[in-house]
CSV table of C-alpha atoms in Angstrom, one decimal:
chain,number,residue,atom,x,y,z
A,1,MET,CA,-61.4,22.6,-106.8
A,2,PRO,CA,-61.9,18.8,-106.5
A,3,VAL,CA,-64.7,17.8,-104.2
A,4,ARG,CA,-63.4,15.8,-101.2
A,5,PRO,CA,-65.0,12.4,-101.3
A,6,SER,CA,-67.4,11.9,-98.4
A,7,ALA,CA,-66.8,9.0,-96.0
A,8,ARG,CA,-70.1,7.4,-97.1
A,9,ARG,CA,-69.2,7.5,-100.9
A,10,VAL,CA,-65.6,6.3,-100.4
A,11,THR,CA,-67.0,3.5,-98.2
A,12,GLY,CA,-69.4,2.7,-101.0
A,13,LEU,CA,-66.6,2.4,-103.5
A,14,LEU,CA,-64.6,0.3,-101.1
A,15,TRP,CA,-67.5,-2.0,-100.7
A,16,LEU,CA,-68.1,-2.3,-104.5
A,17,VAL,CA,-64.5,-3.4,-105.0
A,18,ALA,CA,-64.6,-5.7,-102.0
A,19,ALA,CA,-67.6,-7.5,-103.4
A,20,CYS,CA,-66.4,-7.1,-107.0
A,21,LEU,CA,-66.4,-10.8,-108.0
A,22,LEU,CA,-70.1,-11.3,-107.5
A,23,PRO,CA,-73.0,-9.1,-106.3
A,24,LEU,CA,-73.2,-9.9,-102.6
A,25,ALA,CA,-76.2,-11.7,-101.2
A,26,ALA,CA,-77.8,-10.6,-98.0
A,27,GLN,CA,-77.3,-13.9,-96.2
A,28,ALA,CA,-73.8,-14.9,-95.2
A,29,ALA,CA,-72.3,-18.4,-95.9
A,30,THR,CA,-72.8,-21.2,-93.4
A,31,VAL,CA,-69.3,-22.3,-92.3
A,32,TYR,CA,-69.4,-25.5,-90.3
A,33,GLU,CA,-67.6,-28.6,-89.3
A,34,SER,CA,-68.8,-31.8,-91.0
A,35,GLY,CA,-67.9,-35.5,-91.3
A,36,ALA,CA,-67.4,-38.2,-93.9
A,37,SER,CA,-65.6,-36.8,-97.0
A,38,CYS,CA,-65.8,-33.1,-95.8
A,39,ASP,CA,-64.2,-32.0,-92.6
A,40,TYR,CA,-65.4,-28.4,-93.1
A,41,VAL,CA,-67.9,-26.8,-95.4
A,42,ILE,CA,-68.5,-23.3,-96.8
A,43,ASP,CA,-72.0,-23.1,-98.0
A,44,GLY,CA,-73.5,-19.9,-99.4
A,45,PRO,CA,-72.3,-16.4,-100.4
A,46,ILE,CA,-69.0,-15.4,-98.8
A,47,THR,CA,-69.3,-12.3,-96.6
A,48,PRO,CA,-67.1,-10.6,-94.0
A,49,GLY,CA,-66.7,-12.8,-90.9
A,50,ASP,CA,-66.5,-16.1,-92.8
A,51,PHE,CA,-62.7,-16.1,-92.5
A,52,ASP,CA,-63.0,-16.0,-88.7
A,53,LYS,CA,-65.5,-18.8,-88.7
A,54,LEU,CA,-63.2,-21.1,-90.7
A,55,SER,CA,-60.0,-20.1,-89.0
A,56,ALA,CA,-61.6,-20.8,-85.6
A,57,PHE,CA,-61.5,-24.5,-86.4
A,58,ARG,CA,-57.7,-24.5,-86.4
A,59,THR,CA,-57.1,-24.5,-82.7
A,60,ASP,CA,-53.4,-25.6,-82.9
A,61,PRO,CA,-51.1,-23.0,-84.6
A,62,ASN,CA,-48.7,-25.8,-85.5
A,63,GLY,CA,-51.1,-27.8,-87.7
A,64,TRP,CA,-54.6,-29.3,-88.1
A,65,ARG,CA,-55.5,-31.7,-85.3
A,66,LYS,CA,-58.4,-34.1,-84.8
A,67,ASP,CA,-58.9,-36.1,-81.6
A,68,GLY,CA,-55.3,-35.1,-80.6
A,69,LEU,CA,-53.8,-36.5,-83.8
A,70,TYR,CA,-52.3,-34.8,-86.9
A,71,HIS,CA,-55.0,-34.4,-89.5
A,72,GLU,CA,-55.3,-33.6,-93.2
A,73,PRO,CA,-58.6,-31.9,-93.5
A,74,VAL,CA,-60.8,-31.3,-96.5
A,75,LEU,CA,-62.8,-28.1,-97.1
A,76,CYS,CA,-65.9,-28.6,-99.3
A,77,LEU,CA,-67.2,-25.6,-101.2
A,78,ASN,CA,-70.7,-24.7,-102.4
A,79,SER,CA,-70.7,-20.9,-103.0
A,80,PRO,CA,-71.6,-18.5,-105.8
A,81,GLY,CA,-68.8,-16.2,-104.6
A,82,GLY,CA,-69.1,-12.9,-102.8
A,83,SER,CA,-66.7,-10.6,-101.0
A,84,LEU,CA,-63.3,-10.5,-102.8
A,85,THR,CA,-61.4,-9.3,-99.7
A,86,GLU,CA,-62.9,-11.9,-97.4
A,87,GLY,CA,-62.6,-14.7,-100.0
A,88,ALA,CA,-58.9,-13.7,-100.6
A,89,ARG,CA,-58.2,-14.0,-96.9
A,90,ILE,CA,-59.8,-17.5,-96.9
A,91,ALA,CA,-57.8,-18.5,-100.0
A,92,GLN,CA,-54.6,-17.4,-98.3
A,93,PHE,CA,-55.5,-19.3,-95.2
A,94,VAL,CA,-56.3,-22.5,-97.2
A,95,TYR,CA,-53.0,-22.3,-99.0
A,96,GLU,CA,-50.9,-21.6,-95.9
A,97,THR,CA,-52.4,-24.1,-93.6
A,98,GLY,CA,-52.7,-27.0,-96.1
A,99,LEU,CA,-56.5,-27.4,-96.6
A,100,GLN,CA,-57.6,-29.7,-99.4
A,101,THR,CA,-60.6,-28.4,-101.3
A,102,ARG,CA,-63.5,-30.2,-103.0
A,103,VAL,CA,-66.5,-29.2,-105.1
A,104,GLY,CA,-69.0,-32.0,-104.7
A,105,ASP,CA,-71.7,-33.5,-106.9
A,106,GLY,CA,-74.4,-30.8,-107.5
A,107,ALA,CA,-72.4,-28.1,-105.8
A,108,ILE,CA,-71.3,-24.8,-107.4
A,109,CYS,CA,-68.1,-22.8,-106.8
A,110,HIS,CA,-68.0,-19.6,-108.8
A,111,SER,CA,-66.0,-16.4,-108.7
A,112,ILE,CA,-63.8,-15.9,-105.5
A,113,CYS,CA,-64.9,-19.4,-104.4
A,114,ALA,CA,-63.0,-20.8,-107.4
A,115,ILE,CA,-59.8,-19.0,-106.3
A,116,ILE,CA,-60.3,-20.6,-102.8
A,117,PHE,CA,-60.7,-24.0,-104.5
A,118,MET,CA,-57.4,-23.5,-106.5
A,119,MET,CA,-55.4,-23.0,-103.3
A,120,GLY,CA,-56.3,-26.5,-102.1
A,121,ASN,CA,-53.2,-28.5,-101.1
A,122,LYS,CA,-51.7,-30.4,-98.1
A,123,HIS,CA,-48.4,-30.1,-96.3
A,124,SER,CA,-47.9,-33.7,-95.0
A,125,GLY,CA,-45.6,-34.9,-97.8
A,126,PRO,CA,-44.9,-35.2,-101.6
A,127,THR,CA,-48.2,-34.9,-103.4
A,128,THR,CA,-49.7,-33.0,-106.4
A,129,VAL,CA,-52.2,-30.1,-106.2
A,130,GLU,CA,-54.4,-32.0,-108.6
A,131,GLU,CA,-54.9,-34.8,-105.9
A,132,ASN,CA,-55.9,-32.1,-103.3
A,133,ARG,CA,-58.3,-29.9,-105.2
A,134,THR,CA,-61.0,-32.0,-106.7
A,135,LEU,CA,-64.0,-31.2,-108.8
A,136,HIS,CA,-66.8,-33.8,-109.0
A,137,VAL,CA,-68.0,-34.1,-112.6
A,138,GLY,CA,-71.4,-33.2,-111.4
A,139,GLY,CA,-70.2,-30.0,-109.8
A,140,ASP,CA,-69.8,-26.6,-111.4
A,141,LEU,CA,-66.5,-24.6,-111.1
A,142,ALA,CA,-66.4,-21.2,-112.8
A,143,PHE,CA,-64.2,-18.2,-113.0
A,144,HIS,CA,-64.4,-14.5,-114.0
A,145,SER,CA,-62.6,-11.3,-113.6
A,146,PRO,CA,-63.1,-8.8,-110.8
A,147,SER,CA,-64.9,-5.5,-111.6
A,148,ILE,CA,-66.1,-2.3,-110.1
A,149,SER,CA,-69.6,-1.0,-110.6
A,150,ILE,CA,-70.1,2.8,-110.7
A,151,ASP,CA,-73.6,4.3,-110.7
A,152,SER,CA,-73.8,6.2,-114.0
A,153,GLY,CA,-76.5,8.4,-112.5
A,154,LYS,CA,-74.1,10.0,-110.0
A,155,SER,CA,-71.1,12.2,-110.4
A,156,TYR,CA,-67.8,11.3,-108.8
A,157,SER,CA,-64.8,13.4,-108.1
A,158,ALA,CA,-61.4,12.6,-109.6
A,159,ALA,CA,-60.2,11.5,-106.2
A,160,GLU,CA,-63.1,9.0,-105.8
A,161,LEU,CA,-62.5,7.6,-109.3
A,162,GLU,CA,-58.7,7.3,-108.7
A,163,LEU,CA,-59.4,5.5,-105.4
A,164,ALA,CA,-61.8,3.1,-107.2
A,165,TYR,CA,-59.2,2.5,-109.9
A,166,LYS,CA,-56.5,1.7,-107.3
A,167,LEU,CA,-58.8,-0.6,-105.4
A,168,GLY,CA,-59.8,-2.5,-108.6
A,169,LEU,CA,-56.1,-2.8,-109.6
A,170,ASP,CA,-55.2,-4.0,-106.1
A,171,SER,CA,-57.9,-6.7,-106.3
A,172,ILE,CA,-56.5,-8.0,-109.6
A,173,LEU,CA,-53.0,-8.0,-108.2
A,174,ASN,CA,-54.2,-9.8,-105.1
A,175,ILE,CA,-55.6,-12.6,-107.3
A,176,ILE,CA,-52.4,-12.8,-109.3
A,177,ASN,CA,-50.3,-13.0,-106.1
A,178,LEU,CA,-52.4,-15.9,-104.9
A,179,ALA,CA,-52.2,-17.6,-108.2
A,180,ASN,CA,-48.4,-17.3,-108.2
A,181,SER,CA,-48.0,-19.0,-104.8
A,182,GLN,CA,-45.5,-21.8,-105.0
A,183,ARG,CA,-46.8,-25.3,-105.0
A,184,PRO,CA,-45.8,-27.1,-101.8
A,185,PHE,CA,-44.2,-30.2,-103.4
A,186,GLU,CA,-44.0,-29.4,-107.1
A,187,SER,CA,-42.4,-26.8,-109.3
A,188,GLY,CA,-44.6,-24.0,-110.6
A,189,ALA,CA,-47.4,-21.9,-109.3
A,190,MET,CA,-50.8,-22.8,-107.8
A,191,MET,CA,-52.6,-21.5,-110.9
A,192,HIS,CA,-51.4,-22.0,-114.5
A,193,PRO,CA,-50.9,-18.7,-116.5
A,194,GLY,CA,-53.5,-20.0,-119.1
A,195,LEU,CA,-56.1,-20.1,-116.4
A,196,ILE,CA,-55.2,-16.6,-115.1
A,197,LYS,CA,-55.6,-15.3,-118.7
A,198,VAL,CA,-59.1,-16.7,-119.2
A,199,LEU,CA,-60.1,-15.5,-115.8
A,200,LEU,CA,-59.0,-11.9,-116.6
A,201,ASP,CA,-60.5,-12.2,-120.1
A,202,THR,CA,-64.0,-13.2,-118.7
A,203,PRO,CA,-66.2,-10.1,-117.8
A,204,ALA,CA,-67.6,-10.1,-114.3
A,205,SER,CA,-71.1,-10.4,-115.9
A,206,GLU,CA,-70.2,-13.8,-117.3
A,207,LEU,CA,-68.8,-17.1,-116.0
A,208,TYR,CA,-66.0,-19.3,-117.5
A,209,HIS,CA,-67.0,-22.8,-116.6
A,210,ILE,CA,-64.6,-25.8,-116.4
A,211,THR,CA,-66.4,-28.4,-118.5
A,212,THR,CA,-63.8,-30.3,-120.6
A,213,ILE,CA,-61.1,-32.9,-120.0
A,214,GLU,CA,-58.6,-30.5,-121.6
A,215,GLN,CA,-59.3,-27.7,-119.1
A,216,ALA,CA,-59.0,-30.0,-116.1
A,217,LEU,CA,-55.8,-31.6,-117.3
A,218,SER,CA,-54.1,-28.4,-118.5
A,219,TRP,CA,-54.8,-26.5,-115.3
A,220,ASP,CA,-54.3,-29.4,-112.8
A,221,ILE,CA,-57.9,-29.5,-111.6
A,222,GLY,CA,-58.6,-33.0,-110.2
A,223,LEU,CA,-61.7,-34.7,-111.3
A,224,ASP,CA,-63.8,-37.1,-109.3
A,225,GLY,CA,-66.6,-39.4,-110.4
A,226,VAL,CA,-65.4,-39.7,-114.1
A,227,PRO,CA,-67.3,-42.7,-115.4
A,228,GLU,CA,-65.5,-45.3,-117.6
A,229,HIS,CA,-67.5,-44.8,-120.8
A,230,LEU,CA,-64.2,-45.2,-122.7
A,231,PRO,CA,-63.3,-44.4,-126.3
A,232,GLN,CA,-61.8,-47.0,-128.6
A,233,THR,CA,-58.5,-48.4,-127.3
A,234,SER,CA,-56.5,-46.8,-130.1
A,235,ILE,CA,-58.0,-43.4,-129.4
A,236,GLN,CA,-57.3,-43.8,-125.7
A,237,GLN,CA,-53.6,-44.4,-126.5
A,238,GLN,CA,-53.5,-41.5,-128.8
A,239,MET,CA,-55.1,-39.2,-126.2
A,240,VAL,CA,-52.7,-40.2,-123.5
A,241,CYS,CA,-49.8,-39.2,-125.8
A,242,GLU,CA,-51.4,-35.9,-126.8
A,243,ASN,CA,-52.6,-34.9,-123.3
A,244,GLY,CA,-49.3,-36.0,-121.7
A,245,LEU,CA,-47.1,-34.0,-124.0
A,246,MET,CA,-49.2,-30.9,-123.7
A,247,ARG,CA,-49.9,-31.0,-120.0
A,248,GLY,CA,-48.4,-28.0,-118.2
A,249,PHE,CA,-47.1,-26.7,-121.5
A,250,ARG,CA,-50.1,-25.8,-123.8
A,251,ARG,CA,-53.6,-27.0,-124.3
A,252,PRO,CA,-53.8,-29.6,-127.2
A,253,SER,CA,-56.5,-27.5,-128.9
A,254,GLU,CA,-54.1,-24.5,-129.1
A,255,ILE,CA,-51.4,-26.5,-130.7
A,256,TYR,CA,-53.7,-28.0,-133.3
A,257,ASP,CA,-55.6,-24.9,-134.0
A,258,ARG,CA,-52.4,-23.5,-135.6
A,259,SER,CA,-52.3,-26.4,-138.0
A,260,GLY,CA,-56.0,-26.5,-139.1
A,261,ASN,CA,-56.3,-30.1,-137.7
A,262,ASN,CA,-59.8,-29.9,-136.5
A,263,PHE,CA,-59.9,-33.3,-134.9
A,264,MET,CA,-58.1,-32.0,-131.7
A,265,THR,CA,-60.0,-28.7,-131.4
A,266,SER,CA,-63.6,-27.8,-130.7
A,267,GLU,CA,-64.1,-27.8,-134.5
A,268,VAL,CA,-64.3,-31.6,-134.3
A,269,PHE,CA,-68.0,-31.0,-133.6
A,270,ASP,CA,-68.6,-29.1,-136.9
A,271,LEU,CA,-70.4,-31.1,-139.6
A,272,VAL,CA,-67.4,-31.0,-141.9
A,273,PRO,CA,-64.9,-33.6,-143.0
A,274,LEU,CA,-61.9,-34.0,-140.7
A,275,SER,CA,-58.8,-32.2,-142.0
A,276,GLU,CA,-56.8,-34.0,-144.6
A,277,SER,CA,-53.8,-34.5,-142.2
A,278,GLY,CA,-56.2,-35.6,-139.4
A,279,ALA,CA,-58.0,-38.0,-141.6
A,280,TYR,CA,-54.7,-39.5,-142.7
A,281,ARG,CA,-53.4,-40.0,-139.2
A,282,LEU,CA,-56.6,-41.2,-137.6
A,283,LEU,CA,-56.7,-44.9,-136.8
A,284,PRO,CA,-53.1,-45.6,-138.0
A,285,ASP,CA,-52.0,-49.1,-138.8
A,286,PHE,CA,-49.4,-49.9,-136.2
A,287,GLY,CA,-47.1,-52.9,-136.4
A,288,VAL,CA,-47.2,-55.8,-133.9
A,289,GLU,CA,-44.0,-54.6,-132.3
A,290,GLU,CA,-45.1,-51.1,-132.0
A,291,LEU,CA,-48.4,-52.2,-130.4
A,292,ALA,CA,-46.5,-54.4,-127.9
A,293,GLN,CA,-44.3,-51.4,-126.9
A,294,GLY,CA,-47.2,-49.0,-126.7
A,295,ILE,CA,-45.7,-46.7,-129.3
A,296,VAL,CA,-48.0,-44.0,-130.5
A,297,TYR,CA,-47.3,-41.2,-133.0
A,298,SER,CA,-48.9,-37.7,-132.9
A,299,TYR,CA,-51.7,-36.7,-135.3
A,300,ARG,CA,-49.3,-33.9,-136.3
A,301,TYR,CA,-47.8,-36.1,-138.9
A,302,TRP,CA,-45.7,-33.3,-140.6
A,303,ALA,CA,-44.0,-32.6,-137.2
A,304,LEU,CA,-42.4,-36.0,-136.6
A,305,PRO,CA,-40.7,-37.0,-134.5
A,306,VAL,CA,-43.6,-36.5,-132.1
A,307,GLU,CA,-44.2,-39.8,-130.4
A,308,CYS,CA,-44.9,-41.5,-127.1
A,309,GLN,CA,-44.8,-44.8,-125.4
A,310,VAL,CA,-48.1,-45.4,-123.5
A,311,ARG,CA,-49.0,-47.8,-120.7
A,312,ILE,CA,-52.7,-48.3,-119.8
A,313,ASP,CA,-53.3,-50.8,-117.0
A,314,THR,CA,-56.1,-51.1,-114.5
A,315,GLY,CA,-56.0,-47.9,-112.4
A,316,ALA,CA,-52.8,-46.6,-114.0
A,317,VAL,CA,-52.1,-44.4,-117.1
A,318,GLN,CA,-48.4,-43.7,-117.9
A,319,VAL,CA,-46.6,-42.0,-120.7
A,320,CYS,CA,-43.2,-40.9,-121.9
A,321,GLY,CA,-42.6,-39.1,-125.1
A,322,VAL,CA,-41.0,-36.2,-127.0
A,323,ASP,CA,-42.4,-33.4,-129.2
A,324,SER,CA,-39.4,-32.2,-131.2
A,325,ALA,CA,-41.4,-29.5,-132.9
A,326,PHE,CA,-41.7,-27.6,-129.6
A,327,ASN,CA,-38.6,-29.1,-127.8
A,328,ASN,CA,-41.0,-30.5,-125.2
A,329,GLN,CA,-40.6,-33.8,-123.4
A,330,VAL,CA,-42.6,-35.9,-120.9
A,331,GLY,CA,-40.7,-38.5,-119.0
A,332,ASP,CA,-37.7,-40.3,-120.6
A,333,CYS,CA,-38.4,-43.3,-122.8
A,334,TYR,CA,-34.7,-44.2,-123.1
A,335,ALA,CA,-34.4,-44.4,-119.4
A,336,ASP,CA,-37.8,-46.2,-119.1
A,337,HIS,CA,-39.1,-43.3,-117.0
A,338,TYR,CA,-42.8,-42.9,-117.3
A,339,VAL,CA,-45.0,-40.1,-116.0
A,340,ASN,CA,-48.2,-40.9,-114.3
A,341,LEU,CA,-51.4,-39.2,-115.6
A,342,PRO,CA,-54.9,-39.1,-114.2
A,343,ASP,CA,-57.2,-41.9,-115.5
A,344,HIS,CA,-59.3,-39.3,-117.5
A,345,ALA,CA,-56.2,-38.5,-119.7
A,346,ARG,CA,-57.6,-41.4,-121.9
A,347,TYR,CA,-60.4,-39.1,-123.1
A,348,HIS,CA,-60.3,-36.7,-126.0
A,349,PRO,CA,-59.5,-33.2,-124.7
A,350,MET,CA,-62.8,-31.7,-126.0
A,351,THR,CA,-64.9,-34.3,-124.3
A,352,GLU,CA,-67.3,-32.7,-121.8
A,353,PHE,CA,-67.1,-34.6,-118.5
A,354,ARG,CA,-70.7,-33.8,-117.5
A,355,ALA,CA,-72.0,-35.1,-120.8
A,356,LEU,CA,-69.9,-38.2,-120.2
A,357,GLN,CA,-71.5,-38.6,-116.7
A,358,ARG,CA,-75.1,-37.8,-117.6
A,359,SER,CA,-75.4,-39.7,-120.9
A,360,GLY,CA,-73.6,-43.0,-120.1
A,361,ILE,CA,-72.4,-43.1,-123.7
A,362,ALA,CA,-69.0,-44.4,-124.8
A,363,ALA,CA,-67.6,-42.4,-127.7
A,364,ASP,CA,-64.3,-41.0,-129.0
A,365,VAL,CA,-65.5,-37.4,-128.4
A,366,LEU,CA,-68.6,-36.3,-126.5
A,367,ARG,CA,-70.5,-33.1,-125.7
A,368,SER,CA,-73.9,-31.7,-124.9
A,369,ALA,CA,-75.4,-29.8,-127.9
A,370,ARG,CA,-78.6,-28.4,-129.4
A,371,CYS,CA,-80.1,-30.2,-132.5
A,372,THR,CA,-82.5,-28.5,-134.9
A,373,ARG,CA,-84.3,-29.9,-137.9
A,374,ARG,CA,-86.2,-27.4,-140.1
A,375,SER,CA,-87.7,-27.2,-143.6
A,376,SER,CA,-86.0,-25.5,-146.4
A,377,GLY,CA,-88.3,-22.6,-145.9
A,378,GLY,CA,-87.1,-22.2,-142.3
A,379,ALA,CA,-90.0,-23.7,-140.3
A,380,VAL,CA,-88.7,-25.6,-137.2
A,381,LEU,CA,-89.7,-29.2,-137.4
A,382,ARG,CA,-87.8,-30.4,-134.4
A,383,ASP,CA,-85.6,-28.6,-131.8
A,384,GLY,CA,-84.1,-29.7,-128.5
A,385,THR,CA,-81.0,-30.6,-126.5
A,386,CYS,CA,-79.0,-33.7,-127.5
A,387,VAL,CA,-75.7,-35.4,-126.9
A,388,GLN,CA,-73.3,-35.4,-129.8
A,389,ALA,CA,-71.2,-38.5,-129.8
A,390,ILE,CA,-68.4,-38.8,-132.4
A,391,ASP,CA,-66.6,-42.0,-133.3
A,392,ILE,CA,-63.9,-42.5,-135.9
A,393,PHE,CA,-64.0,-45.7,-138.1
A,394,LYS,CA,-62.6,-47.0,-141.3
A,395,ARG,CA,-64.6,-48.5,-144.2
A,396,ASP,CA,-63.3,-49.3,-147.7
A,397,GLU,CA,-60.1,-47.3,-147.3
A,398,ARG,CA,-62.2,-44.3,-146.1
A,399,LYS,CA,-62.0,-42.8,-142.6
A,400,PHE,CA,-65.3,-41.6,-141.3
A,401,ALA,CA,-66.5,-39.4,-138.5
A,402,ARG,CA,-69.9,-40.8,-137.3
A,403,HIS,CA,-71.8,-38.1,-135.4
A,404,THR,CA,-74.6,-39.9,-133.4
A,405,LEU,CA,-77.1,-37.5,-132.0
A,406,HIS,CA,-78.9,-38.7,-128.9
A,407,TRP,CA,-82.2,-36.9,-128.3
A,408,ASP,CA,-83.8,-36.5,-124.9
A,409,ASN,CA,-86.5,-39.0,-125.9
A,410,LEU,CA,-83.8,-41.7,-126.6
A,411,GLU,CA,-84.2,-41.4,-130.4
A,412,ARG,CA,-81.0,-41.1,-132.5
A,413,THR,CA,-79.9,-39.4,-135.6
A,414,VAL,CA,-76.8,-40.6,-137.3
A,415,ILE,CA,-74.6,-38.4,-139.5
A,416,GLU,CA,-71.6,-39.9,-141.3
A,417,ILE,CA,-69.0,-37.6,-142.9
A,418,SER,CA,-65.8,-38.7,-144.7
A,419,ALA,CA,-63.1,-36.7,-146.6
A,420,ARG,CA,-62.0,-38.1,-149.8
A,421,PRO,CA,-59.1,-40.7,-149.4
A,422,TYR,CA,-55.7,-39.3,-149.0
A,423,ASN,CA,-53.9,-38.8,-152.4
A,424,SER,CA,-57.1,-39.4,-154.3
A,425,GLY,CA,-58.1,-37.4,-157.3
A,426,GLU,CA,-60.1,-34.1,-157.2
A,427,ASP,CA,-63.1,-35.9,-158.7
A,428,THR,CA,-63.5,-38.1,-155.7
A,429,PRO,CA,-66.2,-36.4,-153.6
A,430,ASP,CA,-66.5,-36.1,-149.8
A,431,ILE,CA,-69.3,-38.1,-148.3
A,432,TYR,CA,-72.2,-36.7,-146.2
A,433,ARG,CA,-75.1,-38.9,-145.0
A,434,ILE,CA,-77.9,-38.3,-142.5
A,435,ASP,CA,-79.6,-41.6,-141.4
A,436,GLY,CA,-78.4,-43.1,-144.7
A,437,MET,CA,-79.7,-40.3,-146.9
A,438,ARG,CA,-77.4,-38.2,-149.0
A,439,ALA,CA,-76.7,-34.8,-147.6
A,440,GLU,CA,-74.7,-31.8,-148.5
A,441,PRO,CA,-73.1,-28.8,-146.8
A,442,LEU,CA,-75.1,-25.6,-146.3
A,443,ASP,CA,-73.1,-22.7,-147.8
A,444,GLY,CA,-71.1,-20.9,-145.2
A,445,ASN,CA,-72.5,-22.9,-142.2
A,446,ASP,CA,-70.3,-25.6,-140.7
A,447,ALA,CA,-73.0,-26.5,-138.2
A,448,CYS,CA,-75.7,-27.5,-140.7
A,449,LEU,CA,-76.3,-30.0,-143.5
A,450,ARG,CA,-79.1,-30.1,-146.1
A,451,VAL,CA,-80.9,-33.2,-147.3
A,452,PRO,CA,-81.9,-32.6,-150.9
A,453,ASP,CA,-84.3,-35.6,-151.1
A,454,ASN,CA,-86.7,-34.2,-148.4
A,455,SER,CA,-85.7,-30.5,-148.5
A,456,THR,CA,-84.8,-30.4,-144.8
A,457,VAL,CA,-81.9,-28.8,-143.0
A,458,PHE,CA,-80.2,-30.3,-139.9
A,459,CYS,CA,-78.1,-28.3,-137.6
A,460,VAL,CA,-76.0,-29.1,-134.5
A,461,THR,CA,-74.9,-26.1,-132.4
A,462,ASP,CA,-73.8,-25.2,-128.9
A,463,PRO,CA,-76.5,-25.7,-126.3
């Protein structure tokens, strides 16, 4: 006969699910009214009672008021997460009442806080969610899935486990329902299906951080504080096209990963030649008329017509174009209808915006990395964090990727890699150089090169 779950044990399971996005800290969040760029602030772990603290500031049921006038308030977030049930109530309140959300410089917003952030919007008139939920490039926004923790040292009845399963399932459905809330002045849901997928794929013991231009653009996360350390003009035009066509459809890296074109995926950071098609399409020679019209062709040369018209002016980035391979269109070039993009659409999708902010380096692609130099015997000669900055250039009919590695002590290591020219013979070799010295690939390792003349190995890996 099944054991009837005790009130204490059922309450324990309920609490585990209620706090399932992050282990709950003892101290509740501070919820207070502020000034300047933040009207209200949630600071600290989210616990029961925080919803009441925030909702108490909305004294008029018909809308937000300040000094007797209609108001469009901003809620700033700095929280590691906490109670799922309380956080979900806050997220619903943010969505329904039109609170804009911000994660400021140096702030964190993890777990259920990230769901609250994604509900940011305002009800006063046509606008985009991207404008009303903004992550500063110095902030940290991160997601993960809910979970339930069960003490393996205890025995539980079937009824208790069934209850825990139901509560866990309800918590996931609650998040999905929030994510599918209709955008106030746009088509689509508050959260893109791609972001929901990575949230559910990320275990509760880990965090999925928003770090790249691609993540922000694909999932309509506004960025604040992006510095203008810009790529080459031709790369900017190309990125506006690629980012514009893929936005709201698929991430550029997903499209290019199918083709093996490593320039538009995270494999661009590998110490290997750019793919043949990528090398051929990089830095194309446009005619004078094409340049005047802002005409740009996709790097997916075999999938033409994939092309755009791009306008980049001070404070404005606009694009129209068509991707016939996926029957996808942005704007209408024939009707002279351009779509506005955020200014950071000029950057390569894989550029890490925090590396862009912290380094002050202008490059075609940029990220934080770990650089290691060791002897052929394996002894570590140098090891530390670095910034990997990649630029594309052309020399003597060859197209190179120059990986400049900026060490913390301001020293630099320059790696140049070039695939053999398009349509050249098999006897034409690829080129690898480290600080001008001939290098060669390390068998089976795309992150390392060997320098035969001094018997050293140089590796660039994730930090």
